[in-house]
Short mmCIF file of C-alpha atoms in Angstrom, two decimals:
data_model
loop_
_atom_site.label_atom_id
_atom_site.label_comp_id
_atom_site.label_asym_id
_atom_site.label_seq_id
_atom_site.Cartn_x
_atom_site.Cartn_y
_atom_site.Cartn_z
CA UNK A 1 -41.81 -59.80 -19.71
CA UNK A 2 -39.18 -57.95 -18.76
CA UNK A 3 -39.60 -54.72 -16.64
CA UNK A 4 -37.66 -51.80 -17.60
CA UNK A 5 -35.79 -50.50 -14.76
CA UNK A 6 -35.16 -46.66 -14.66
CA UNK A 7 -32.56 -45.36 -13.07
CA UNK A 8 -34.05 -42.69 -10.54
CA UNK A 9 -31.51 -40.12 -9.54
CA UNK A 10 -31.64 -37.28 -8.15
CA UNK A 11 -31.04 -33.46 -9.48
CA UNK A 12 -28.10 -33.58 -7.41
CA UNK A 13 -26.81 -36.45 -8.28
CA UNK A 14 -26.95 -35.48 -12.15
CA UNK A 15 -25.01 -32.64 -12.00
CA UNK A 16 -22.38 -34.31 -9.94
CA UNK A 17 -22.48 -36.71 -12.78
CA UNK A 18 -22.58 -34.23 -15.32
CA UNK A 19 -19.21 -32.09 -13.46
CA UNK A 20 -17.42 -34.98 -13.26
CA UNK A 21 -17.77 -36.18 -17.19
CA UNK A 22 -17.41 -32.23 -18.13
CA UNK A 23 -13.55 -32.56 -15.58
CA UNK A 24 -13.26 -35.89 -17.62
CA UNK A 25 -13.29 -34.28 -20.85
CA UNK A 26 -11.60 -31.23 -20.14
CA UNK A 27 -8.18 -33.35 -18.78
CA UNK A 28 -8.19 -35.69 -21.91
CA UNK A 29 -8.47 -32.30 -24.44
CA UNK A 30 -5.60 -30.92 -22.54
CA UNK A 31 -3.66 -34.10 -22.01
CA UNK A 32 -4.00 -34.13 -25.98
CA UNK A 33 -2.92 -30.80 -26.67
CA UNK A 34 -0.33 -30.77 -24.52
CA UNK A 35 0.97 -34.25 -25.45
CA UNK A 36 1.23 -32.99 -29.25
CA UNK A 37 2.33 -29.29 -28.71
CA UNK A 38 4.33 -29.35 -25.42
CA UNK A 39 7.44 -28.07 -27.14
CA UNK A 40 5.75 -25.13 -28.09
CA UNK A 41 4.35 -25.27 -24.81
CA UNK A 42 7.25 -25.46 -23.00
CA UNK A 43 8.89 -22.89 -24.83
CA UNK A 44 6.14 -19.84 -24.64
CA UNK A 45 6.40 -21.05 -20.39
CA UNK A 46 10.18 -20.61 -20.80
CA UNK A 47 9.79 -17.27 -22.92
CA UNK A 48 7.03 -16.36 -19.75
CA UNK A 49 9.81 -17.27 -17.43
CA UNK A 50 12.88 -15.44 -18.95
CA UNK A 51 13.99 -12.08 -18.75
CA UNK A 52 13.50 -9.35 -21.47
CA UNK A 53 16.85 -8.23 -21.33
CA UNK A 54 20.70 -8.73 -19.51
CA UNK A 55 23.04 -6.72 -18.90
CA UNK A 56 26.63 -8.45 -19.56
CA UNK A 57 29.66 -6.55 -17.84
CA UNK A 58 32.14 -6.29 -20.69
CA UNK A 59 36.02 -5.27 -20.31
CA UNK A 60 35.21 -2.14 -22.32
CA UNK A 61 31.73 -1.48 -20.98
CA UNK A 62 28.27 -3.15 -20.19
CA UNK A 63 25.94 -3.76 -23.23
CA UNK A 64 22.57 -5.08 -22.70
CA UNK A 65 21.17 -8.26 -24.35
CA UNK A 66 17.49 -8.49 -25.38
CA UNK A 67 15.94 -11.84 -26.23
CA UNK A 68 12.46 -12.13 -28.26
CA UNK A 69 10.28 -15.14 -29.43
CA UNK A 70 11.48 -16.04 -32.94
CA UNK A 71 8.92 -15.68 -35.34
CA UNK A 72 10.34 -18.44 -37.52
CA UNK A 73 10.74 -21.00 -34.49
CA UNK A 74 9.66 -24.57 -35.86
CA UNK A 75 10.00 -27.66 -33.66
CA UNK A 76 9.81 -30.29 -36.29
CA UNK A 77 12.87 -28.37 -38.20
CA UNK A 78 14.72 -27.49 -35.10
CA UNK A 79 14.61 -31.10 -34.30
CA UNK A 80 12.68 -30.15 -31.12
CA UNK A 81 15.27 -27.28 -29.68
CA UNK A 82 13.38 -25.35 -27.25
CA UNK A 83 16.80 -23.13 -27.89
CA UNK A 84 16.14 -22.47 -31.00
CA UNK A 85 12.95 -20.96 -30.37
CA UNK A 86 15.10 -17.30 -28.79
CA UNK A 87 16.33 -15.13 -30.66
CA UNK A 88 19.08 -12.32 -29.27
CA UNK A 89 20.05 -8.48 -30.10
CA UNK A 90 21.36 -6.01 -28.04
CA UNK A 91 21.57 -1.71 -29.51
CA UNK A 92 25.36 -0.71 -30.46
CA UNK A 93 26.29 2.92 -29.15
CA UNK A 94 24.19 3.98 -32.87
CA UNK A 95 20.97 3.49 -31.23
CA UNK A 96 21.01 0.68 -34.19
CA UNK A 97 19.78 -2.98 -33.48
CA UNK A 98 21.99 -5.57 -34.02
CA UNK A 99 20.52 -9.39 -34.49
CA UNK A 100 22.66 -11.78 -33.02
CA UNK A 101 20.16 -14.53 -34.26
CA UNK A 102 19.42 -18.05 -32.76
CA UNK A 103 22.97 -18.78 -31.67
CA UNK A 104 23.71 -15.66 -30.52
CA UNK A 105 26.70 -15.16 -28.36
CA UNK A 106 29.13 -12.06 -27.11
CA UNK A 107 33.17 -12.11 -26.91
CA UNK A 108 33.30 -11.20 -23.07
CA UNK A 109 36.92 -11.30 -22.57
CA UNK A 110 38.17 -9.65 -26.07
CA UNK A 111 39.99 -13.25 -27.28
CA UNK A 112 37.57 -13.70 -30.15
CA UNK A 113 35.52 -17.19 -28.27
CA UNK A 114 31.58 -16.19 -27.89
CA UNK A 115 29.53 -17.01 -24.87
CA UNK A 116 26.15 -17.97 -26.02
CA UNK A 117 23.91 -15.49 -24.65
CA UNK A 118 21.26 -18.27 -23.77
CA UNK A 119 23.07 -19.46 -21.02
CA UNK A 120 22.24 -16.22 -18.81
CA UNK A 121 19.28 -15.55 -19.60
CA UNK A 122 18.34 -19.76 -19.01
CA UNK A 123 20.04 -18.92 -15.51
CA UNK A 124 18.28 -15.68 -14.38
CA UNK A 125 14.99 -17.34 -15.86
CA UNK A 126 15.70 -20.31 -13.18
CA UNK A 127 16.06 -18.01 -10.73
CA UNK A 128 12.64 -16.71 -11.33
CA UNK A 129 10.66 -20.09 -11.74
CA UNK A 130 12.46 -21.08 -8.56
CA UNK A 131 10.62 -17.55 -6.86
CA UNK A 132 7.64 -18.57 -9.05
CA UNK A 133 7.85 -21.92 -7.10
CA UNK A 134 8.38 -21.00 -3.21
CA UNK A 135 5.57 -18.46 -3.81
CA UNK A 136 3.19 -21.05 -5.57
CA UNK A 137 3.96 -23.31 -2.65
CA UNK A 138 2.79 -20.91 0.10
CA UNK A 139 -0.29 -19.72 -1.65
CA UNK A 140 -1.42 -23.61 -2.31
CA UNK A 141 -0.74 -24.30 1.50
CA UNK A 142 -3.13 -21.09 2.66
CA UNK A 143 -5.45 -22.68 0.06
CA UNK A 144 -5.38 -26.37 1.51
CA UNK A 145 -5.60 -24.63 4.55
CA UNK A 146 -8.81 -22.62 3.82
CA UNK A 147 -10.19 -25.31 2.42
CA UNK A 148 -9.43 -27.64 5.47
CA UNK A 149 -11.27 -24.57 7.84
CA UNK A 150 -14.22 -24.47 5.11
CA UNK A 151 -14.75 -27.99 4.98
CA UNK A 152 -14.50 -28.73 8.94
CA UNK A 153 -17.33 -25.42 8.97
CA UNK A 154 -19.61 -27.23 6.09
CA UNK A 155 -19.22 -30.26 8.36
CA UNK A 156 -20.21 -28.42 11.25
CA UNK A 157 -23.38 -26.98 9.88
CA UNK A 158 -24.88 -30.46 8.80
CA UNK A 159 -23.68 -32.20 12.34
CA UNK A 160 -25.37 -29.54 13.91
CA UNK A 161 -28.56 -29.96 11.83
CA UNK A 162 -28.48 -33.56 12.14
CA UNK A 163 -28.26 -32.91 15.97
CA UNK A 164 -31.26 -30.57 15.84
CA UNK A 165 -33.77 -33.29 13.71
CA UNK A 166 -32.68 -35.48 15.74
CA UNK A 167 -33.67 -33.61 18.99
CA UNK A 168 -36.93 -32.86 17.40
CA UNK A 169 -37.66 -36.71 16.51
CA UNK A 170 -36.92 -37.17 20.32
CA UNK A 171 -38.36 -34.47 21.97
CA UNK A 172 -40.97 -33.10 19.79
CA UNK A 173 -40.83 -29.48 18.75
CA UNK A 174 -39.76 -26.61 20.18
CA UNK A 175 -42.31 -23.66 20.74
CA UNK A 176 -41.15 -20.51 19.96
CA UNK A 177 -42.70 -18.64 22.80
CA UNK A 178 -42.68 -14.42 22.52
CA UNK A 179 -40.64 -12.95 25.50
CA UNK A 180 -43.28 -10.25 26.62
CA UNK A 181 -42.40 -6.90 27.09
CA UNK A 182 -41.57 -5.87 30.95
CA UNK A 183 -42.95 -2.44 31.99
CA UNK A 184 -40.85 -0.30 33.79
#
């Protein structure tokens, strides 16, 4: 006959199980969606990243550019054009909006060639991820750094502990005697 071994583990050692198969999951689902929609990912992060509006310095004034999401953006028939996914506008001296669509673009200098307005706002948005990133950086180095103190004081408290059982196995226990109360 054959015995029928049962694994015996612990609570603890169940849910560490249990996290690490629940992390497990959770990075394959998201390595999945993000392997089939990362252009749609990428371009909400870029639309995230960008400014709202610019302000171009024209020879006969300024006029400032808006960008928004477009609504019709469609990676498959864009042939995966993160570009594509902007649209542009700007607000003539009316008050009236004016779409400049996908490709939109401005005569800066008056001699009738457009400067796509997507180079810009691309550049002041990679100004801002590169903010994005020195900030990121310091907070994740505090973080390590916490985490380095917390760990060395979680160490601490079970060397210490190990110390004391190990004093008791040695020494016996310690009596906790009363001080008595001194009369003045």
């Amino acid at each position: 006959m054959k015995e029928n071994k049962k694994m015996n583990l612990s609570k603890k050692q169940r849910n560490i199980i249990i996290t690490f198969a629940v992390i497990i999951a959770v990075a394959i689902t998201g390595l999945i969606v993000f392997k089939t929609n990362q252009i749609y990912f990428t371009t909400k992060l870029m639309y995230a990243f960008m400014p709202q509006s610019y302000v171009a310095e024209l020879d006969d004034g300024n006029i400032e550019f808006f960008v928004e999401y477009n609504k019709d953006y469609s990676a498959k028939e864009s042939n995966n054009d993160p570009l594509q996914a902007f649209s542009y506008y700007y607000f003539d001296e009316n008050g009236e909006r004016v779409d400049l669509g996908v490709d939109g673009g401005y005569d800066e200098e008056g001699n009738g060639e457009k400067s796509p307005l997507s180079v810009p706002f691309m550049f002041l948005m990679g100004q801002r991820i590169g903010t994005f990133k020195s900030i990121m950086t310091k907070v994740m180095l505090a973080l390590a750094a916490v985490v380095i103190v917390v760990l060395i004081v979680v160490w601490f408290i079970v060397w210490s502990r190990n110390e004391d059982k190990q004093k008791i196995e040695k020494y016996g226990e310690k009596k906790n005697k009363k001080n008595k109360k001194s009369k003045k």
